[in-house]
């Protein structure tokens, strides 16, 4: 039976009350006294020399306070990259400067050249339209392989190459991998594209900078997933502001999907301009700006090869990938196609030898960084597509081939340097076959055939590494920050609890699920627990929310802090009841002496903590507040199996999703309803990538689908009702909650399921020459594939 409260309960999301009633407080809702507005003048060409900026007309317009160019930002540093990758030859990656405003060149359409600050937003935008940049256009490079060809135009002249790094992993395995392919009974190879995605969070980015001349303090209000990281990066590396003089506030945030992890130029500019003008400065991104300024995701071109023996056992995997960095290195961009991608190429399978090569390339496009899943979807897509192709080539059932190669013993050390602590891939596949009714597929295919439609079934598995820790390991791999998390648990005198976390909630439901954990530990109602996040002034230093890390890392820090609080409260209760602390038990909000009916309520103990009349202060100091930092020993490894059924119209190529089932192992579950919602959203994004979405650049570097008129987002009628299950639970062995993370799973597992289903439909319909179609599988692409 579901619980009424605490861990395992379907508690309704408390934050939804303010969102549904219009009482959320987003960054754009913040308007400060005396506030000015900024509009940015952006490059309309992808590559060119910036010879000058004529702002004379703008400066004469009503309400204009000042027009800034790069020359006005003396002393301002470039935007830092938070991860350094070392290439396969032992050399550090090439790392060009990323200026706040363009300096000598413009390098992508949308790059900020000048900033016009005015009394009103309309005045700023009108004046920005009159600013004339003098740009000498240069040839642009958009295609990755073309960008590294001899004689290609250089995106950054000063570094001498468009190749950021050439990474090989595990380099010591390469010769053995090559030998395994040379002696394999069967080799399947596949060339594929992981299409470029535009994040399209519901709330566009916003920044409000403020400065107090009285105290010398700067404040930035911003749409961020990790305010403490923004404070560190912007303060230390860009503006030179000591952390104790800089406050960053991320209030309610309307979605991020990775795109709001990063430090952006607009945040730095608003903070800088507020001090320069001695008044608040606000910028609100338009949707059109979002398309060409928010970091994009994915954009890999890969060749993957799978070596098998004649029975279908995997012997080796070899991949060669070109990964687009765009024009500059975004905050965590170098890590996505390397350590977040290469280390997951084992998937759910016991492949003994793996080699991954990644060439990261600069192009004249918007910078690319983490997007929901970040490296894990790219790895899963390659692996699960090539396995499906191998099954067809060898005349084997795709599910049976996967089962034959599943990892079955744990812990399991993969050949790509990670160790899975727990899992049961057979159980999740068994559950998938049940909930997706795979046995009834042929009957459903026959019904589709009566309507003149081709029906296909796609099945795949996934595993992901969540938590992105421990700090000492990722530091060795190039991370320039620790990846721990923090929490402070403060108990008030009347027993209410306030949790202050370094994690940030922007749709995940932390205010509900974190409160459930504390309520469960103490045995008090959830409404007696408040969760505070998003303000560096009143939360401990933390790394924020991304990589499905919040409950596994942030929740573990919270459990540790709460445990310290409970230990201290237990000592106070022991004094009050004249017992030994070792004999005190806490259950249902009451301390009891074990084996007796002697008890004292939680609220009485917390009051005694602040009114210490009944215990010796030399043993226990007053108050009830503790802080913990948690740095995990390993990643967590959620895994699952997904199935998708589609119908394809052979006359038009249109694909209709008929059903989608997901069986996931997330370890222990805090709130099943929230987990369902996270999986639903991830599947929708994965389906969007598989069937609809994809940023398209022309050869000159112009983004061709830079609005919702041309960029197709999934809508309700594109999606079926999902069947999701997370009853297969193998708890994580190294965090106190046994949780694994669930926020990205749907986006990781769904694209290959959809593509596998479409290819299956065409093959069953007689189009046996169609072995792959690149995403998005639009009607025109599917129709063209059927025409040969």
CSV table of C-alpha atoms in Angstrom, one decimal, residues 34-37 62-65 117-124 279:
chain,number,residue,atom,x,y,z
A,34,UNK,CA,15.6,52.8,-10.7
A,35,UNK,CA,16.0,49.8,-13.0
A,36,UNK,CA,17.4,50.4,-16.5
A,37,UNK,CA,17.1,47.9,-19.4
A,62,UNK,CA,15.5,59.3,-26.0
A,63,UNK,CA,16.2,57.5,-22.7
A,64,UNK,CA,19.6,56.1,-23.7
A,65,UNK,CA,22.0,55.9,-20.8
A,117,UNK,CA,21.3,50.5,-21.8
A,118,UNK,CA,18.2,52.7,-21.6
A,119,UNK,CA,15.4,53.8,-19.2
A,120,UNK,CA,13.0,51.4,-20.8
A,121,UNK,CA,13.2,48.1,-22.6
A,122,UNK,CA,11.5,49.5,-25.7
A,123,UNK,CA,13.9,52.4,-25.8
A,124,UNK,CA,16.9,50.0,-25.5
A,279,UNK,CA,21.6,51.5,-10.9
